[in-house]
Short mmCIF file of C-alpha atoms in Angstrom, two decimals:
data_model
loop_
_atom_site.label_atom_id
_atom_site.label_comp_id
_atom_site.label_asym_id
_atom_site.label_seq_id
_atom_site.Cartn_x
_atom_site.Cartn_y
_atom_site.Cartn_z
CA ASP A 1 -51.25 12.29 97.60
CA ALA A 2 -54.10 9.17 97.61
CA LEU A 3 -53.96 9.31 101.78
CA GLU A 4 -53.94 12.76 101.27
CA CYS A 5 -57.16 12.85 98.99
CA ARG A 6 -58.65 10.39 100.79
CA ALA A 7 -58.12 12.24 104.10
CA HIS A 8 -60.05 15.53 102.78
CA ASN A 9 -62.81 13.52 101.12
CA GLU A 10 -63.27 12.15 104.29
CA ASN A 11 -62.60 15.41 106.37
CA ILE A 12 -60.20 14.11 108.76
CA ARG A 13 -56.65 14.96 109.30
CA THR A 14 -53.46 12.78 107.55
CA GLY A 15 -52.84 10.51 109.78
CA LYS A 16 -48.95 8.32 110.12
CA LEU A 17 -48.10 7.08 106.93
CA ILE A 18 -45.68 3.78 107.17
CA ILE A 19 -44.61 1.97 103.58
CA LEU A 20 -43.91 -1.18 103.03
CA PRO A 21 -40.89 -1.18 100.36
CA SER A 22 -41.15 -3.65 96.96
CA SER A 23 -37.81 -4.57 98.41
CA PHE A 24 -39.93 -7.05 100.99
CA GLN A 25 -40.91 -10.02 99.30
CA GLY A 26 -44.56 -10.78 99.27
CA SER A 27 -45.17 -7.21 100.26
CA PRO A 28 -48.15 -6.08 98.29
CA PRO A 29 -45.57 -3.42 96.57
CA HIS A 30 -43.18 -6.75 95.51
CA MET A 31 -45.76 -8.45 93.22
CA GLN A 32 -46.50 -5.36 91.95
CA GLN A 33 -43.24 -4.45 90.50
CA ASN A 34 -43.11 -8.90 89.42
CA TYR A 35 -46.09 -7.94 87.74
CA GLN A 36 -44.60 -4.97 86.13
CA ASP A 37 -41.49 -6.35 85.45
CA ALA A 38 -43.33 -9.38 83.54
CA MET A 39 -45.51 -7.50 81.28
CA THR A 40 -42.28 -5.64 80.71
CA MET A 41 -40.80 -8.94 79.27
CA VAL A 42 -43.94 -9.76 77.10
CA ARG A 43 -43.26 -6.06 75.45
CA LYS A 44 -39.92 -7.60 74.44
CA PHE A 45 -40.68 -10.88 73.32
CA GLY A 46 -43.90 -11.12 72.82
CA LYS A 47 -47.48 -12.71 74.42
CA PRO A 48 -47.05 -16.33 75.26
CA ASP A 49 -48.34 -19.22 72.86
CA LEU A 50 -49.46 -21.59 75.33
CA PHE A 51 -51.88 -21.18 78.73
CA LEU A 52 -51.80 -24.17 80.41
CA THR A 53 -53.55 -24.92 83.88
CA PHE A 54 -52.23 -27.85 85.08
CA THR A 55 -53.63 -30.07 88.27
CA CYS A 56 -52.31 -32.76 90.46
CA ASN A 57 -53.94 -36.45 89.61
CA PRO A 58 -54.99 -37.80 93.46
CA SER A 59 -54.60 -41.12 92.23
CA TRP A 60 -51.29 -40.98 90.49
CA SER A 61 -49.29 -44.05 91.37
CA GLU A 62 -46.52 -41.90 93.68
CA ILE A 63 -49.63 -40.87 96.07
CA LEU A 64 -51.11 -43.86 96.09
CA ASN A 65 -47.73 -46.03 96.92
CA SER A 66 -47.57 -42.88 99.79
CA MET A 67 -50.44 -44.09 101.55
CA GLU A 68 -49.50 -46.16 104.88
CA GLY A 69 -52.01 -49.59 104.89
CA VAL A 70 -55.48 -48.71 104.24
CA GLN A 71 -54.96 -44.93 103.90
CA ARG A 72 -57.10 -42.51 101.25
CA PRO A 73 -56.27 -39.80 99.28
CA GLU A 74 -58.14 -37.67 101.48
CA ASP A 75 -56.54 -39.17 104.79
CA ARG A 76 -52.93 -37.41 103.50
CA PRO A 77 -54.19 -33.19 103.16
CA ASP A 78 -50.76 -32.44 103.66
CA ILE A 79 -49.89 -34.33 100.52
CA ILE A 80 -52.85 -33.41 98.23
CA ARG A 81 -54.44 -30.53 99.92
CA GLY A 82 -56.46 -28.60 97.43
CA LEU A 83 -54.74 -30.54 94.50
CA PRO A 84 -51.79 -29.47 93.92
CA HIS A 85 -51.78 -26.84 90.69
CA ALA A 86 -49.46 -25.20 88.40
CA HIS A 87 -50.18 -22.32 85.91
CA ILE A 88 -48.10 -22.44 82.91
CA LEU A 89 -47.35 -19.71 79.97
CA LEU A 90 -45.23 -21.80 76.70
CA THR A 91 -43.70 -19.48 74.52
CA LEU A 92 -42.73 -21.38 71.47
CA ASP A 93 -39.90 -21.03 68.70
CA SER A 94 -39.97 -19.55 65.64
CA GLU A 95 -40.47 -22.36 63.75
CA SER A 96 -43.14 -23.85 66.44
CA LYS A 97 -45.26 -20.80 66.48
CA ILE A 98 -48.65 -21.21 66.23
CA ARG A 99 -50.11 -19.43 62.71
CA THR A 100 -53.05 -21.05 61.33
CA LYS A 101 -56.44 -23.22 62.49
CA ASP A 102 -55.03 -26.21 61.60
CA ASP A 103 -52.21 -25.79 64.06
CA ILE A 104 -54.22 -24.70 66.79
CA ASP A 105 -55.52 -27.69 65.58
CA LYS A 106 -52.77 -29.65 65.90
CA PHE A 107 -52.10 -28.43 69.65
CA VAL A 108 -55.07 -28.32 71.30
CA SER A 109 -58.01 -30.73 71.21
CA ALA A 110 -61.14 -30.36 72.70
CA GLU A 111 -63.09 -33.36 71.61
CA LEU A 112 -63.90 -37.39 72.81
CA PRO A 113 -60.70 -39.37 70.97
CA ASP A 114 -61.62 -42.38 69.66
CA PRO A 115 -61.70 -44.86 71.99
CA CYS A 116 -60.72 -47.72 69.02
CA THR A 117 -57.82 -45.71 67.82
CA ASP A 118 -56.44 -44.81 71.38
CA LEU A 119 -58.02 -45.97 74.32
CA ARG A 120 -56.01 -45.24 76.75
CA LEU A 121 -56.27 -41.20 75.62
CA PHE A 122 -59.61 -42.14 75.81
CA GLN A 123 -59.73 -43.24 79.27
CA ILE A 124 -58.12 -39.70 80.62
CA VAL A 125 -60.23 -38.02 78.89
CA THR A 126 -63.39 -39.15 80.07
CA LYS A 127 -61.75 -39.65 83.26
CA CYS A 128 -60.23 -36.03 83.78
CA MET A 129 -60.97 -33.49 81.20
CA ILE A 130 -64.88 -33.42 81.13
CA HIS A 131 -66.46 -30.82 83.10
CA GLY A 132 -69.30 -30.28 85.48
CA PRO A 133 -71.47 -31.50 84.00
CA CYS A 134 -73.73 -28.82 84.79
CA GLY A 135 -76.64 -26.90 83.64
CA THR A 136 -80.28 -28.41 83.63
CA ILE A 137 -77.96 -31.64 83.99
CA ASN A 138 -76.43 -30.27 87.40
CA ILE A 139 -78.25 -27.43 88.51
CA ASN A 140 -75.78 -27.76 92.06
CA SER A 141 -72.90 -28.09 90.11
CA PRO A 142 -70.00 -26.11 91.94
CA CYS A 143 -69.58 -23.42 88.93
CA MET A 144 -73.10 -22.74 88.24
CA ARG A 145 -73.72 -18.98 89.12
CA ASP A 146 -77.29 -17.56 88.88
CA GLY A 147 -78.53 -20.52 87.29
CA GLN A 148 -75.74 -20.37 84.45
CA CYS A 149 -71.99 -22.53 83.71
CA CYS A 150 -69.58 -20.12 84.93
CA LYS A 151 -67.21 -21.61 82.62
CA SER A 152 -69.34 -20.91 79.45
CA PHE A 153 -70.69 -25.42 79.68
CA PRO A 154 -71.74 -26.66 77.73
CA LYS A 155 -69.86 -25.14 74.57
CA GLN A 156 -71.62 -25.25 71.02
CA PHE A 157 -71.12 -27.85 68.70
CA LYS A 158 -68.67 -26.07 65.87
CA ASP A 159 -67.29 -27.87 62.74
CA ASP A 160 -64.28 -26.15 61.95
CA THR A 161 -61.90 -23.94 65.18
CA GLU A 162 -62.09 -19.84 65.16
CA GLU A 163 -59.37 -18.01 65.85
CA ASN A 164 -59.31 -15.31 68.26
CA VAL A 165 -62.27 -14.57 70.15
CA ASN A 166 -61.72 -12.86 72.83
CA GLY A 167 -58.24 -13.66 73.41
CA TYR A 168 -58.21 -17.14 72.65
CA PRO A 169 -59.81 -19.26 69.59
CA ILE A 170 -63.48 -21.70 69.65
CA TYR A 171 -61.87 -24.87 68.86
CA ARG A 172 -63.40 -27.28 67.14
CA ARG A 173 -66.12 -29.34 68.55
CA ARG A 174 -67.86 -31.27 65.74
CA ALA A 175 -71.48 -33.17 66.68
CA THR A 176 -70.62 -36.84 67.37
CA GLU A 177 -72.38 -39.39 69.17
CA PRO A 178 -72.57 -38.88 73.32
CA VAL A 179 -70.85 -41.13 74.97
CA GLN A 180 -71.70 -42.43 78.85
CA VAL A 181 -69.57 -40.91 81.62
CA GLY A 182 -70.93 -42.40 84.76
CA LYS A 183 -74.38 -41.40 84.78
CA TYR A 184 -74.01 -38.72 82.37
CA SER A 185 -74.26 -39.04 78.40
CA ILE A 186 -71.36 -36.81 77.43
CA ASP A 187 -70.65 -35.35 73.51
CA ASN A 188 -67.97 -33.57 72.51
CA ARG A 189 -69.85 -29.81 74.58
CA TRP A 190 -68.06 -30.97 77.52
CA VAL A 191 -64.93 -31.48 76.46
CA VAL A 192 -62.04 -28.97 78.59
CA PRO A 193 -59.48 -28.20 75.50
CA TYR A 194 -56.42 -30.23 76.07
CA ASN A 195 -52.86 -31.61 74.45
CA PRO A 196 -52.94 -35.22 73.46
CA TRP A 197 -49.66 -36.09 74.19
CA LEU A 198 -49.33 -33.92 77.89
CA LEU A 199 -52.34 -36.03 78.62
CA LYS A 200 -51.21 -39.16 78.35
CA LYS A 201 -47.88 -38.20 79.27
CA PHE A 202 -49.19 -36.97 83.00
CA ASN A 203 -52.74 -38.36 83.11
CA ALA A 204 -53.91 -35.55 84.82
CA HIS A 205 -55.99 -32.63 84.23
CA ILE A 206 -53.96 -30.40 82.47
CA ASN A 207 -56.29 -27.37 80.34
CA VAL A 208 -53.92 -26.13 77.11
CA GLU A 209 -55.21 -23.49 76.27
CA VAL A 210 -53.88 -21.15 72.59
CA CYS A 211 -52.94 -17.69 73.36
CA ALA A 212 -54.02 -15.05 70.95
CA SER A 213 -53.37 -11.96 73.01
CA VAL A 214 -51.86 -10.62 76.08
CA LYS A 215 -55.00 -11.32 78.08
CA SER A 216 -53.20 -14.41 79.74
CA VAL A 217 -50.50 -12.76 80.54
CA LYS A 218 -52.53 -10.21 82.58
CA TYR A 219 -55.00 -13.23 84.38
CA LEU A 220 -51.79 -14.98 85.42
CA TYR A 221 -49.98 -12.67 87.16
CA LYS A 222 -52.89 -11.59 88.50
CA TYR A 223 -53.83 -14.69 89.73
CA VAL A 224 -50.06 -15.44 90.98
CA TYR A 225 -49.53 -11.81 92.90
CA LYS A 226 -52.93 -10.56 94.07
CA GLY A 227 -51.79 -11.75 97.56
CA HIS A 228 -52.82 -13.60 100.36
CA ASP A 229 -56.95 -13.41 102.11
CA ALA A 230 -56.33 -10.95 104.76
CA ALA A 231 -58.72 -10.32 107.50
CA SER A 232 -58.33 -7.89 110.14
CA VAL A 233 -60.38 -5.92 113.52
CA LYS A 234 -58.67 -2.89 114.85
CA ILE A 235 -59.57 0.00 116.99
CA GLN A 236 -59.03 3.48 115.48
CA LYS A 237 -59.43 7.13 117.05
CA GLU A 238 -61.59 9.14 114.98
CA GLY A 239 -60.38 12.55 113.28
CA ALA A 240 -57.15 10.79 111.92
CA LEU A 241 -56.62 8.57 109.19
CA ASP A 242 -53.28 6.45 109.40
CA HIS A 243 -51.61 4.23 106.49
CA ASP A 244 -49.77 1.58 107.85
CA GLU A 245 -48.80 -0.71 105.70
CA ILE A 246 -46.71 -2.81 107.53
CA LEU A 247 -49.44 -3.18 109.56
CA SER A 248 -51.52 -4.89 107.45
CA PHE A 249 -49.16 -7.16 105.84
CA VAL A 250 -48.36 -8.10 109.79
CA GLU A 251 -52.02 -8.66 111.56
CA GLY A 252 -54.26 -8.80 108.13
CA ARG A 253 -52.10 -11.89 106.45
CA TYR A 254 -54.68 -15.32 106.68
CA VAL A 255 -52.37 -18.45 105.98
CA SER A 256 -53.51 -21.99 106.36
CA ALA A 257 -51.43 -24.89 107.70
CA PRO A 258 -51.06 -26.25 104.47
CA GLU A 259 -49.82 -22.70 102.84
CA ALA A 260 -47.98 -22.08 105.78
CA MET A 261 -45.72 -25.37 105.65
#
């Protein structure tokens, strides 16, 4: 119907229609079906409780130990190209559900830890969990779009956590004395939300967000099942509108060398 409607609007006849079935793994119909399956699970079991974005730390000892001689991490793109990362949704058991602002503060922090009481956590947060900085401090930061940070940093100071604002809480960020991180003076407005236990366990960038709605589910599966980069050029006869999903999948797909591995 969509093809016929498009052909009618363009005043051309309908050409060949070739469908790539959802049984073909990795095809757009297969990805769409996986998304629908995921949303069915959400309907049955409810929304997840935590959304984690876990990014590899190129300074992990396992990576550094794999370097031969005087190699640097950037010399081994086959290992750390693009900083391998994972998006994870977690559903907690009924006894551990996040129900109050105090529960949110137990799971997630958006503040600099006290170096006097937990120096290791302070070092990891200042190394792995500081956004930018950007804005007027650094207008050339990659997150800048039309003069504004696309991640809305720096955040506002806030004495208490606020629940469910557009699907996510607004975390507590108290106004404290800034600390020197590199050449910048940093305070709690620049801290990416994290879980202290996970940071000390894995020593990497792990953004932890409390899910207040199903928006995170839609974002995650849209991210995973959005399909591959594609680019193609072809010569097509005028007067007919063909729709060949197999040709689009085979000839239009762009896969870089690390992805192919």
